[in-house]
């Protein structure tokens, strides 16, 4: 009986061992790919209707010419891009097929980024893209709730309930300020990175206003009030 069991284990082992070796080779290849200093974007597009369609990766800033834009056909629901410079890109389908599909921002930092393109798109796998995904999720919640508040305010105004409308508007402003603070803090934590620079531009603390008389003054971005310059004695 024991001999039969041993034979069975050996037969299974011969079949299973190549599978484990294959898996290890895949993992090793993946590690090697992620350690070559380049950004590897491995993507999936949900929806059979997109098979054979083109998907594009476009620089968020700078020229959008053929020299800087890359594209490929979606095959078996998948696509991939390799980038060797660190910057912000937008991934999006051919404009004929973008309806109900969310474009996706990614940072092309070294490593492997796992991307899903769908009605809500995602990208994870590297530090900046993981942080970008967290900010994106927070942004979607913020936009959804703020839209509800603004719709409620409009309904109140249409009902001539200006007192309640003003109260909800103040709550909406406070809600938005919390989100801006969150974004600014994340930008500060990521200072000096591509994502940090992107987030810093979202809600700067100040901006400049030019008056007809030629004066340029510094304005508080949250209060829209002029910031008085401190004169040195």
Tab-separated table of C-alpha atoms in Angstrom:
chain	number	residue	atom	x	y	z
A	1	UNK	CA	0.000	0.000	0.000
A	2	UNK	CA	2.769	2.425	0.971
A	3	UNK	CA	4.618	1.573	-2.270
A	4	UNK	CA	1.518	2.450	-4.330
A	5	UNK	CA	1.144	5.756	-2.531
A	6	UNK	CA	4.816	6.557	-3.192
A	7	UNK	CA	4.408	5.799	-6.895
A	8	UNK	CA	1.363	8.071	-7.071
A	9	UNK	CA	3.236	10.931	-5.381
A	10	UNK	CA	6.139	10.536	-7.800
A	11	UNK	CA	3.787	10.567	-10.826
A	12	UNK	CA	2.045	13.710	-9.571
A	13	UNK	CA	5.388	15.281	-8.760
A	14	UNK	CA	6.603	14.773	-12.335
A	15	UNK	CA	3.501	16.573	-13.627
A	16	UNK	CA	3.429	19.330	-11.049
A	17	UNK	CA	7.153	20.152	-10.984
A	18	UNK	CA	7.272	21.583	-14.532
A	19	UNK	CA	4.294	23.809	-13.633
A	20	UNK	CA	6.120	25.192	-10.598
A	21	UNK	CA	9.267	25.717	-12.651
A	22	UNK	CA	7.225	27.552	-15.293
A	23	UNK	CA	5.614	29.728	-12.609
A	24	UNK	CA	8.989	30.555	-11.097
A	25	UNK	CA	10.343	31.480	-14.516
A	26	UNK	CA	7.370	33.793	-15.068
A	27	UNK	CA	7.911	35.437	-11.697
A	28	UNK	CA	11.627	35.760	-12.364
A	29	UNK	CA	10.917	37.284	-15.768
A	30	UNK	CA	8.460	39.710	-14.190
A	31	UNK	CA	11.028	40.754	-11.588
A	32	UNK	CA	13.667	41.188	-14.268
A	33	UNK	CA	11.230	43.267	-16.321
A	34	UNK	CA	10.407	45.481	-13.341
A	35	UNK	CA	14.102	45.990	-12.513
A	36	UNK	CA	15.281	47.160	-15.936
A	37	UNK	CA	14.709	50.821	-15.051
A	38	UNK	CA	11.763	51.151	-17.430
A	39	UNK	CA	8.038	51.526	-16.913
A	40	UNK	CA	6.014	48.532	-18.099
A	41	UNK	CA	2.282	49.134	-18.397
A	42	UNK	CA	0.283	45.894	-18.538
A	43	UNK	CA	-3.336	46.652	-19.348
A	44	UNK	CA	-6.724	44.983	-19.651
A	45	UNK	CA	-9.756	46.480	-21.405
A	46	UNK	CA	-13.120	45.181	-20.233
A	47	UNK	CA	-15.523	44.614	-23.140
A	48	UNK	CA	-15.335	42.341	-26.184
A	49	UNK	CA	-16.444	45.241	-28.391
A	50	UNK	CA	-13.014	46.820	-27.973
A	51	UNK	CA	-11.110	43.860	-29.413
A	52	UNK	CA	-8.859	45.043	-32.251
A	53	UNK	CA	-9.451	48.713	-31.449
A	54	UNK	CA	-6.550	51.059	-30.793
A	55	UNK	CA	-5.605	52.371	-27.389
A	56	UNK	CA	-3.347	55.389	-26.935
A	57	UNK	CA	-0.907	56.668	-24.342
A	58	UNK	CA	-0.588	60.448	-24.589
A	59	UNK	CA	1.674	62.829	-22.612
A	60	UNK	CA	-0.408	64.956	-20.254
A	61	UNK	CA	1.833	67.935	-20.944
A	62	UNK	CA	3.722	68.995	-24.042
A	63	UNK	CA	3.262	68.068	-27.708
A	64	UNK	CA	0.609	65.520	-28.711
A	65	UNK	CA	2.202	64.700	-32.079
A	66	UNK	CA	2.913	61.217	-33.463
A	67	UNK	CA	6.478	61.521	-32.176
A	68	UNK	CA	5.271	61.597	-28.567
A	69	UNK	CA	2.016	59.582	-28.735
A	70	UNK	CA	2.152	55.784	-28.712
A	71	UNK	CA	-0.653	53.345	-29.566
A	72	UNK	CA	-1.371	49.664	-30.164
A	73	UNK	CA	-4.250	47.333	-30.961
A	74	UNK	CA	-6.084	45.625	-28.125
A	75	UNK	CA	-5.488	41.886	-28.496
A	76	UNK	CA	-7.292	39.297	-26.380
A	77	UNK	CA	-8.507	42.177	-24.258
A	78	UNK	CA	-4.955	43.219	-23.389
A	79	UNK	CA	-2.365	45.860	-24.258
A	80	UNK	CA	1.059	46.940	-23.056
A	81	UNK	CA	3.339	49.954	-23.277
A	82	UNK	CA	6.950	50.480	-22.236
A	83	UNK	CA	8.274	53.928	-21.304
A	84	UNK	CA	11.796	54.940	-20.301
A	85	UNK	CA	11.091	58.501	-19.122
A	86	UNK	CA	9.222	59.476	-15.969
A	87	UNK	CA	6.238	61.733	-16.647
A	88	UNK	CA	2.451	61.865	-16.496
A	89	UNK	CA	0.496	60.144	-19.275
A	90	UNK	CA	-3.142	59.684	-20.134
A	91	UNK	CA	-4.334	56.293	-21.440
A	92	UNK	CA	-7.467	56.400	-23.582
A	93	UNK	CA	-9.253	54.515	-26.350
A	94	UNK	CA	-9.693	55.638	-29.942
A	95	UNK	CA	-12.088	58.603	-29.788
A	96	UNK	CA	-14.771	56.628	-31.665
A	97	UNK	CA	-15.066	54.213	-28.720
A	98	UNK	CA	-14.565	56.375	-25.617
A	99	UNK	CA	-18.221	56.628	-24.638
A	100	UNK	CA	-18.680	55.366	-21.044
A	101	UNK	CA	-14.967	54.542	-20.776
A	102	UNK	CA	-12.907	56.537	-18.285
A	103	UNK	CA	-9.517	57.864	-19.455
A	104	UNK	CA	-6.734	57.025	-17.023
A	105	UNK	CA	-3.800	59.033	-15.696
A	106	UNK	CA	-0.581	57.129	-14.976
A	107	UNK	CA	2.938	58.050	-13.915
A	108	UNK	CA	5.536	56.268	-16.018
A	109	UNK	CA	7.911	55.424	-13.186
A	110	UNK	CA	10.161	52.337	-13.222
A	111	UNK	CA	8.349	49.098	-12.476
A	112	UNK	CA	5.237	47.281	-13.676
A	113	UNK	CA	1.865	49.021	-13.594
A	114	UNK	CA	-1.302	46.909	-13.743
A	115	UNK	CA	-4.021	48.833	-15.577
A	116	UNK	CA	-7.742	48.186	-16.056
A	117	UNK	CA	-9.646	50.314	-18.566
A	118	UNK	CA	-13.401	50.369	-17.919
A	119	UNK	CA	-16.228	52.720	-16.931
A	120	UNK	CA	-14.060	53.306	-13.859
A	121	UNK	CA	-10.390	52.770	-14.730
A	122	UNK	CA	-7.573	51.866	-12.331
A	123	UNK	CA	-3.776	51.690	-12.203
A	124	UNK	CA	-1.664	50.184	-9.410
A	125	UNK	CA	1.721	48.569	-8.932
A	126	UNK	CA	4.236	51.380	-8.320
A	127	UNK	CA	4.451	53.890	-5.444
A	128	UNK	CA	3.265	56.986	-7.325
A	129	UNK	CA	0.498	55.150	-9.168
A	130	UNK	CA	-0.739	53.591	-5.921
A	131	UNK	CA	-0.900	57.101	-4.434
A	132	UNK	CA	-2.589	58.418	-7.581
A	133	UNK	CA	-5.210	55.669	-7.268
A	134	UNK	CA	-5.946	56.709	-3.671
A	135	UNK	CA	-6.285	60.346	-4.720
A	136	UNK	CA	-8.501	59.355	-7.649
A	137	UNK	CA	-10.850	57.354	-5.389
A	138	UNK	CA	-11.075	60.276	-2.945
A	139	UNK	CA	-11.703	62.658	-5.857
A	140	UNK	CA	-14.559	60.554	-7.231
A	141	UNK	CA	-16.245	60.439	-3.804
A	142	UNK	CA	-15.767	64.198	-3.413
A	143	UNK	CA	-17.156	65.029	-6.859
A	144	UNK	CA	-20.146	62.739	-6.413
A	145	UNK	CA	-21.117	64.138	-2.993
A	146	UNK	CA	-20.468	67.750	-4.004
A	147	UNK	CA	-22.695	67.317	-7.056
A	148	UNK	CA	-25.500	66.061	-4.775
A	149	UNK	CA	-25.112	69.117	-2.530
A	150	UNK	CA	-25.182	71.528	-5.454
A	151	UNK	CA	-28.262	69.863	-6.883
A	152	UNK	CA	-29.931	70.151	-3.474
A	153	UNK	CA	-29.001	73.845	-3.320
A	154	UNK	CA	-30.549	74.420	-6.756
A	155	UNK	CA	-33.767	72.695	-5.691
A	156	UNK	CA	-33.913	74.792	-2.523
A	157	UNK	CA	-33.393	77.995	-4.481
A	158	UNK	CA	-36.146	76.986	-6.910
A	159	UNK	CA	-38.392	76.479	-3.864
A	160	UNK	CA	-37.459	79.967	-2.586
A	161	UNK	CA	-35.809	78.480	0.500
A	162	UNK	CA	-32.774	80.746	0.412
A	163	UNK	CA	-31.961	80.276	4.130
A	164	UNK	CA	-31.585	76.509	3.865
A	165	UNK	CA	-29.815	76.890	0.514
A	166	UNK	CA	-27.231	79.189	2.116
A	167	UNK	CA	-26.685	76.707	4.939
A	168	UNK	CA	-26.108	73.806	2.500
A	169	UNK	CA	-23.813	76.021	0.412
A	170	UNK	CA	-21.666	76.670	3.490
A	171	UNK	CA	-21.498	72.937	4.186
A	172	UNK	CA	-20.520	72.335	0.562
A	173	UNK	CA	-17.737	74.911	0.842
A	174	UNK	CA	-16.438	73.256	4.013
A	175	UNK	CA	-16.632	69.815	2.377
A	176	UNK	CA	-14.666	71.092	-0.622
A	177	UNK	CA	-12.059	72.720	1.621
A	178	UNK	CA	-11.416	69.383	3.354
A	179	UNK	CA	-10.791	67.812	-0.054
A	180	UNK	CA	-8.459	70.627	-1.097
A	181	UNK	CA	-6.522	70.228	2.150
A	182	UNK	CA	-6.224	66.486	1.515
A	183	UNK	CA	-4.899	67.119	-2.008
A	184	UNK	CA	-2.440	69.760	-0.817
A	185	UNK	CA	-1.142	67.500	1.937
A	186	UNK	CA	-0.623	64.645	-0.494
A	187	UNK	CA	1.234	67.035	-2.830
A	188	UNK	CA	3.449	68.068	0.079
A	189	UNK	CA	4.154	64.452	1.029
A	190	UNK	CA	5.101	63.701	-2.592
A	191	UNK	CA	7.095	66.883	-3.128
A	192	UNK	CA	9.712	66.537	-5.855
A	193	UNK	CA	7.891	63.729	-7.691
A	194	UNK	CA	5.875	63.808	-10.914
A	195	UNK	CA	2.658	63.158	-9.006
A	196	UNK	CA	3.560	65.735	-6.357
A	197	UNK	CA	4.018	68.418	-9.035
A	198	UNK	CA	0.704	67.449	-10.645
A	199	UNK	CA	-1.234	67.631	-7.371
A	200	UNK	CA	0.435	70.891	-6.363
A	201	UNK	CA	-1.026	72.534	-9.469
A	202	UNK	CA	-4.539	71.403	-8.576
A	203	UNK	CA	-5.073	73.750	-5.629
A	204	UNK	CA	-2.271	76.288	-5.183
A	205	UNK	CA	-2.443	78.295	-1.977
A	206	UNK	CA	-2.106	81.616	-3.782
A	207	UNK	CA	-2.445	83.188	-7.209
A	208	UNK	CA	-1.643	86.567	-8.733
A	209	UNK	CA	-4.210	89.157	-9.821
A	210	UNK	CA	-3.393	92.038	-12.136
A	211	UNK	CA	-5.378	95.276	-11.817
A	212	UNK	CA	-6.104	97.791	-14.638
A	213	UNK	CA	-3.620	100.252	-13.104
A	214	UNK	CA	-0.834	97.730	-13.690
A	215	UNK	CA	-0.504	96.530	-10.087
A	216	UNK	CA	-0.039	92.801	-9.512
A	217	UNK	CA	-1.022	91.494	-6.099
A	218	UNK	CA	-0.933	88.127	-4.385
A	219	UNK	CA	-4.352	86.598	-3.620
A	220	UNK	CA	-5.304	83.918	-1.093
A	221	UNK	CA	-6.770	81.108	-3.233
A	222	UNK	CA	-9.246	80.044	-0.515
A	223	UNK	CA	-10.609	83.446	0.498
A	224	UNK	CA	-9.903	85.388	-2.722
A	225	UNK	CA	-8.597	88.174	-0.524
A	226	UNK	CA	-5.462	90.165	-1.157
A	227	UNK	CA	-2.414	89.139	0.862
A	228	UNK	CA	-0.690	92.163	2.289
A	229	UNK	CA	3.014	92.227	1.708
A	230	UNK	CA	5.145	92.475	4.822
A	231	UNK	CA	7.398	95.461	4.387
A	232	UNK	CA	10.857	95.149	5.802
A	233	UNK	CA	12.009	98.070	7.944
